[in-house]
C-alpha positions as YAML, in Angstrom:
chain: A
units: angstrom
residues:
- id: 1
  name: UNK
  ca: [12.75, -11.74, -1.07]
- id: 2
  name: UNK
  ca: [12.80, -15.09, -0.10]
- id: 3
  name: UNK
  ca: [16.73, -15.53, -1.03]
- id: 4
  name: UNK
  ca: [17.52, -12.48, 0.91]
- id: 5
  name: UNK
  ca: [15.58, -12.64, 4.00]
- id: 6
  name: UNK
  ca: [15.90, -16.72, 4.09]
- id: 7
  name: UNK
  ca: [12.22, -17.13, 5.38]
- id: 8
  name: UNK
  ca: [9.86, -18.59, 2.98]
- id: 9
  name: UNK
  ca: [6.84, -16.77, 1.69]
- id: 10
  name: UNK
  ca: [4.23, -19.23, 0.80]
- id: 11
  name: UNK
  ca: [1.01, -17.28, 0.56]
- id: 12
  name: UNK
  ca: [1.00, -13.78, -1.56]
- id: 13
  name: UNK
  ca: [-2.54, -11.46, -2.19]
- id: 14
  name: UNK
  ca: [-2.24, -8.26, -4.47]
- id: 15
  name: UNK
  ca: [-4.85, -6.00, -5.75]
- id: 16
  name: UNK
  ca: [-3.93, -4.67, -9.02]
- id: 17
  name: UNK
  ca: [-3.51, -0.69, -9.63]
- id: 18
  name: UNK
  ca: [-7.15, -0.43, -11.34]
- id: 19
  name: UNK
  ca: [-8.91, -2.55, -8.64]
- id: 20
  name: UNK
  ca: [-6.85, -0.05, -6.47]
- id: 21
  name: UNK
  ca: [-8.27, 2.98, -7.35]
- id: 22
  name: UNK
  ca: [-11.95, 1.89, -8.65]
- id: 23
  name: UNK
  ca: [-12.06, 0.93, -4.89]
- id: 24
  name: UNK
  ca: [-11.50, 3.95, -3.44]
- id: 25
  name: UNK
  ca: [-13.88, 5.92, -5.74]
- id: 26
  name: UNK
  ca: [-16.43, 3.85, -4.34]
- id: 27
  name: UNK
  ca: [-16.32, 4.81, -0.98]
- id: 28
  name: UNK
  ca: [-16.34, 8.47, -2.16]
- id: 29
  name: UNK
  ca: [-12.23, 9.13, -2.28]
- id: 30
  name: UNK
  ca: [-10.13, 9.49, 0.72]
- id: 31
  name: UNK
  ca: [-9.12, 12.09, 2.89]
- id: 32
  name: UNK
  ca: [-5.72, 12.01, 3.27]
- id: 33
  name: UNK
  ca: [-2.75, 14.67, 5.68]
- id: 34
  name: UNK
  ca: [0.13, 15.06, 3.24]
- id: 35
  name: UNK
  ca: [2.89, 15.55, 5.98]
- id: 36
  name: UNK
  ca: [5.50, 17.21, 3.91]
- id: 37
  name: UNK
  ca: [4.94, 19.12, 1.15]
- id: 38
  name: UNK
  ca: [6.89, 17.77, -2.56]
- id: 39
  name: UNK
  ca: [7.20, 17.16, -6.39]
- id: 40
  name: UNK
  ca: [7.55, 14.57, -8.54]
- id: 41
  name: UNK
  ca: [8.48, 15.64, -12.28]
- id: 42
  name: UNK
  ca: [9.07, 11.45, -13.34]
- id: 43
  name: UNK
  ca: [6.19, 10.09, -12.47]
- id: 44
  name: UNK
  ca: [5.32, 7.45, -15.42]
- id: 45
  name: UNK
  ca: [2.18, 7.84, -17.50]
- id: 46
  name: UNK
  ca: [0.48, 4.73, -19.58]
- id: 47
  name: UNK
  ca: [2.44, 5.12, -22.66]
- id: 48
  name: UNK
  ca: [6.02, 4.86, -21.24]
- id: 49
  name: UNK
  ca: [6.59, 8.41, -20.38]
- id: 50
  name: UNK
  ca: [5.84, 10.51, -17.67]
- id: 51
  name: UNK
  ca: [3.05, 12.90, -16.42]
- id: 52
  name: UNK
  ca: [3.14, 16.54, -16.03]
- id: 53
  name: UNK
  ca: [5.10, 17.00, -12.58]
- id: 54
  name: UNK
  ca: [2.53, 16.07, -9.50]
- id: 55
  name: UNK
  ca: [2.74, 18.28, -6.45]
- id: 56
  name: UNK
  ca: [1.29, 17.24, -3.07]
- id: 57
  name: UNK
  ca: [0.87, 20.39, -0.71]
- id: 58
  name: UNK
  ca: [1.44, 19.58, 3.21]
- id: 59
  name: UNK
  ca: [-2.33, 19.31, 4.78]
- id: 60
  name: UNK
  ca: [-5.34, 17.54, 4.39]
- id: 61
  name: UNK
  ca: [-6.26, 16.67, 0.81]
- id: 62
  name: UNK
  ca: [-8.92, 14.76, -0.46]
- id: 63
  name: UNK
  ca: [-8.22, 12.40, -3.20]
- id: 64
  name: UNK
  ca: [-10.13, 10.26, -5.90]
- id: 65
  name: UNK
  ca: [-8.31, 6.66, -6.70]
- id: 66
  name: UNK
  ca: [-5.98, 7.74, -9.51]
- id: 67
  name: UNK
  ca: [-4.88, 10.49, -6.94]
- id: 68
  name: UNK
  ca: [-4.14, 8.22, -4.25]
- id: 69
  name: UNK
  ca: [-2.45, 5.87, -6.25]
- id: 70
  name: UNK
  ca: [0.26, 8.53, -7.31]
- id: 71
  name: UNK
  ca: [0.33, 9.73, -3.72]
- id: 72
  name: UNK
  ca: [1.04, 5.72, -2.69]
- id: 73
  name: UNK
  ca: [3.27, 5.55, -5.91]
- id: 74
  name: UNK
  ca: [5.64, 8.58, -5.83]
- id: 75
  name: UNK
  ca: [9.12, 7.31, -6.40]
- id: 76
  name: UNK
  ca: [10.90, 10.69, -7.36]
- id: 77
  name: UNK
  ca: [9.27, 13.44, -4.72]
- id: 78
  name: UNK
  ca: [11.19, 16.27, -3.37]
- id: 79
  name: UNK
  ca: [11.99, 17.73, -0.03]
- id: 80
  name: UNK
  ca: [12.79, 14.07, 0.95]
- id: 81
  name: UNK
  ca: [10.06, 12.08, -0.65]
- id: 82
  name: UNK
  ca: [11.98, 9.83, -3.00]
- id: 83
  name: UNK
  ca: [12.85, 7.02, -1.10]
- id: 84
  name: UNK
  ca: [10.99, 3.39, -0.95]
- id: 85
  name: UNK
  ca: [11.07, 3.90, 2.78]
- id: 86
  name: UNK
  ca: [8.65, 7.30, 2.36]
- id: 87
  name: UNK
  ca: [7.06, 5.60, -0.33]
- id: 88
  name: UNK
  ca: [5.90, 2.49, 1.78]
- id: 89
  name: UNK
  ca: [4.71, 4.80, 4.28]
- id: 90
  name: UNK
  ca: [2.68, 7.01, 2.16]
- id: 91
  name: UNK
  ca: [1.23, 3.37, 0.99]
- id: 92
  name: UNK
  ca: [0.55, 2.58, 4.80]
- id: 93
  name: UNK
  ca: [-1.38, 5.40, 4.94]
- id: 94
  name: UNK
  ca: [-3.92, 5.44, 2.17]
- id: 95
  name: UNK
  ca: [-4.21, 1.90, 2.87]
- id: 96
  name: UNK
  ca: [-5.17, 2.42, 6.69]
- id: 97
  name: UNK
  ca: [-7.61, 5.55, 5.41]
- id: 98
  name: UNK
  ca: [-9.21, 3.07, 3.24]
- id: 99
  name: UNK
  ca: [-9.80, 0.25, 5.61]
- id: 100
  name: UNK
  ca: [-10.87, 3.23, 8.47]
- id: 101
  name: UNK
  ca: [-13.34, 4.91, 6.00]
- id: 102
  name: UNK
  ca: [-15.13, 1.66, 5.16]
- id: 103
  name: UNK
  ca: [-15.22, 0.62, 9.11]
- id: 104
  name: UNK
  ca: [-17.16, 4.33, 9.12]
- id: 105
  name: UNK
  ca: [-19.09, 3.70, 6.36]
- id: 106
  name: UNK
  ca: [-20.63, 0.83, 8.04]
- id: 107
  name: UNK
  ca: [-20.81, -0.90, 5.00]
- id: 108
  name: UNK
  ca: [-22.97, -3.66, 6.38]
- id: 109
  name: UNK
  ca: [-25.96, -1.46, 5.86]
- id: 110
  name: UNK
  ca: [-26.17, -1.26, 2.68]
- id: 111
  name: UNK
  ca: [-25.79, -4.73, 0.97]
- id: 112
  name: UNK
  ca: [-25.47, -2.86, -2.93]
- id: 113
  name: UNK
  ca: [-22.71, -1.02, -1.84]
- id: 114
  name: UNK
  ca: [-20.72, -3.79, -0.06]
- id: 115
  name: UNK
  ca: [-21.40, -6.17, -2.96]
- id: 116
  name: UNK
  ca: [-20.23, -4.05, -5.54]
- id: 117
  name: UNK
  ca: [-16.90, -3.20, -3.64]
- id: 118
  name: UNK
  ca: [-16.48, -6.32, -3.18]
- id: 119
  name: UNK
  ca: [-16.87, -7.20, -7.18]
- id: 120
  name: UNK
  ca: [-14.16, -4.70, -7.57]
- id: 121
  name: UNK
  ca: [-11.58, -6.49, -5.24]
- id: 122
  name: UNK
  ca: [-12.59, -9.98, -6.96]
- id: 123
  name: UNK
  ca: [-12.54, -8.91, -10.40]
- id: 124
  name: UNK
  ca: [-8.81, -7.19, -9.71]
- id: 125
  name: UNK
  ca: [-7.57, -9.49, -6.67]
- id: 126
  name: UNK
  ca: [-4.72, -12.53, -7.05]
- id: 127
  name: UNK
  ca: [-3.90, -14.89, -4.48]
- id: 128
  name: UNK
  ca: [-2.42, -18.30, -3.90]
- id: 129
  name: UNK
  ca: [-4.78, -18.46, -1.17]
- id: 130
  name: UNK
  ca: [-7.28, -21.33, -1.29]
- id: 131
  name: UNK
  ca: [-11.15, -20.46, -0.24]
- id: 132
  name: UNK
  ca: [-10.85, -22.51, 2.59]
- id: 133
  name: UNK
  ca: [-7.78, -20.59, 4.28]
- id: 134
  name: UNK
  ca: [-9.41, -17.07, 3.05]
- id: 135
  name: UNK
  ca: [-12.44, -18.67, 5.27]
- id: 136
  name: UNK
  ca: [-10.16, -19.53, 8.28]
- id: 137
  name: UNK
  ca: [-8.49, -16.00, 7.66]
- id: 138
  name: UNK
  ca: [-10.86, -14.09, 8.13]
- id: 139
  name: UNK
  ca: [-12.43, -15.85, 10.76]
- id: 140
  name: UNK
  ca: [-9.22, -15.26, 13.13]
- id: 141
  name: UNK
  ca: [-9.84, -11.68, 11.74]
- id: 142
  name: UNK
  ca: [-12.99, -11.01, 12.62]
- id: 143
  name: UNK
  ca: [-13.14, -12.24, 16.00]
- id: 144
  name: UNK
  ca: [-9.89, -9.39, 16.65]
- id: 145
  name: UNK
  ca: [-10.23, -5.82, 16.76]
- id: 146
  name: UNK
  ca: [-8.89, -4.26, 13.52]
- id: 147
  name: UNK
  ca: [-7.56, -1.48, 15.61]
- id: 148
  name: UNK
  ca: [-4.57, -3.23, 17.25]
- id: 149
  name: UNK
  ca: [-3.25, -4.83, 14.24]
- id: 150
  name: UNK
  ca: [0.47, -3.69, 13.51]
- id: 151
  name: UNK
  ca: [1.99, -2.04, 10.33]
- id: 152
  name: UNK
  ca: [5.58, -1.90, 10.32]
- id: 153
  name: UNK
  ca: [7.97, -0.02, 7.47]
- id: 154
  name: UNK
  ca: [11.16, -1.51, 7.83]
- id: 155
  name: UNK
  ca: [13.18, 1.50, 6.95]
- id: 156
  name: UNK
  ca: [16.62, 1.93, 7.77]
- id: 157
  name: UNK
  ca: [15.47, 3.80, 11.24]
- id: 158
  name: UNK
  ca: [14.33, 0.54, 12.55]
- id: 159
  name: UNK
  ca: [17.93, -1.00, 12.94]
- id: 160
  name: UNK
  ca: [16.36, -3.76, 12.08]
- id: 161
  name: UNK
  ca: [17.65, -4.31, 8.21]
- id: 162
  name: UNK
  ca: [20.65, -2.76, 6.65]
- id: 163
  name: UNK
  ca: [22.05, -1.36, 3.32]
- id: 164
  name: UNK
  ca: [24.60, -3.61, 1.39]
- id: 165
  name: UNK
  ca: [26.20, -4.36, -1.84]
- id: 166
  name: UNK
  ca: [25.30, -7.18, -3.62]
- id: 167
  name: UNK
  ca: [28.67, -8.82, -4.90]
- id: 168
  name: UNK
  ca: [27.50, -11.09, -7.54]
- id: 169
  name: UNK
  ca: [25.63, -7.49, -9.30]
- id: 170
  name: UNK
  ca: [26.71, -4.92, -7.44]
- id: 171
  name: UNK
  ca: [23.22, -3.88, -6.45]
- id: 172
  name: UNK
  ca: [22.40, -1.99, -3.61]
- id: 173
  name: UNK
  ca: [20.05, -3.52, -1.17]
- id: 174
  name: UNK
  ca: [18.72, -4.20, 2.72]
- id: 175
  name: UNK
  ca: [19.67, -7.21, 4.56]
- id: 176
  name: UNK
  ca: [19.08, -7.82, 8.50]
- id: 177
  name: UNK
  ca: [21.30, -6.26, 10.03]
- id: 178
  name: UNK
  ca: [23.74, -8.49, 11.91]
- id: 179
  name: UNK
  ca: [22.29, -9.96, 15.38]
- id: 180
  name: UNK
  ca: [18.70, -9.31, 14.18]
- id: 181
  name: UNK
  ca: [16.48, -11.87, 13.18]
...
C-alpha cells in the first residue's frame, strides 16, 4: 500500500476474524438491511474448500457473528456483489451497526458486559500502537461526537483512484488517478 499510494502508514490495528464475530454475539447479533439481494457459491470454509452457497435476501436481516462476517466477507456474490468495492461497503456497514448498537446499548451501565467485550477485542486485537498513543487516541475521540466521523470507500465512483496494469506483474490494480492527491 505504501509503494503504491507513496504515503507512509506507520500505525496499523486489526481485530482478527474470531475476535470479530465473538464480538458481535455479545451484543446480541446485528441487525443489518441487505440492499441487494445475491449468492455466493465460493465462499471458503476452514479446511480449504468452500461452504454450501450463502444467499443474502434484500431487507432487514438479523445476523449472529459468523453471519456477519460472511456478509462483510463475500468476495463472489451475484447480481453485482463480487467486487472489493461492494465488499468494503458491506464491511462499512456491519462495522457502523456494531459501533451504533453498542452506543444504544449504553454499555457503561453494565460494567460485566463492557469488560467482557472488551476481553474479546484484547485477547483478538494487534496493533503497533503504544498504550500511551491508544491513551491520547482516544482522548481526541472522546471529546468528538462519533456521529460526524467520515467513512469513505474509495471505489472507482469516487474519481479519486484508478484501475491500472502493473508492468513489472501484470496485475491489475488502483492508483490515484492523475491530478488527485
Amino acid at each position: 500500500t505504501e509503494r503504491l499510494s507513496g504515503q507512509t502508514i506507520p500505525y496499523f490495528a486489526v481485530i482478527d476474524f474470531e475476535g470479530f464475530k465473538k464480538a458481535i454475539d455479545k451484543i446480541g447479533g446485528l441487525d443489518i438491511d441487505v440492499e441487494r439481494s445475491f449468492t455466493d457459491a465460493q465462499f471458503p470454509d476452514e479446511k480449504l474448500g468452500f461452504l454450501p452457497p450463502l444467499t443474502f435476501e434484500k431487507g432487514l436481516e438479523h445476523m449472529d457473528g459468523t453471519r456477519a462476517l460472511q456478509f462483510a466477507r463475500s468476495r463472489h456474490g451475484s447480481n453485482n456483489e463480487g467486487s472489493d468495492f461492494t465488499r468494503g461497503l458491506r464491511q462499512q456497514k456491519v462495522m457502523k451497526a456494531f459501533k451504533d448498537k453498542v452506543l444504544k446499548m449504553n454499555l457503561i451501565t453494565s460494567i460485566g458486559r463492557i469488560n467482557s467485550l472488551l476481553g474479546i477485542i484484547a485477547d483478538n486485537f494487534h496493533t503497533n500502537l503504544t498504550p500511551g498513543e491508544i491513551f491520547r487516541l482516544y482522548n481526541i475521540a472522546k471529546e468528538q461526537n462519533i456521529q460526524t466521523f467520515l467513512s469513505l470507500n474509495l471505489g472507482l465512483e469516487t474519481g479519486l483512484v484508478c484501475p491500472a496494469i502493473q508492468e513489472e506483474t501484470g496485475a491489475y490494480i488502483l492508483t490515484p488517478c492523475e491530478g488527485k492527491t
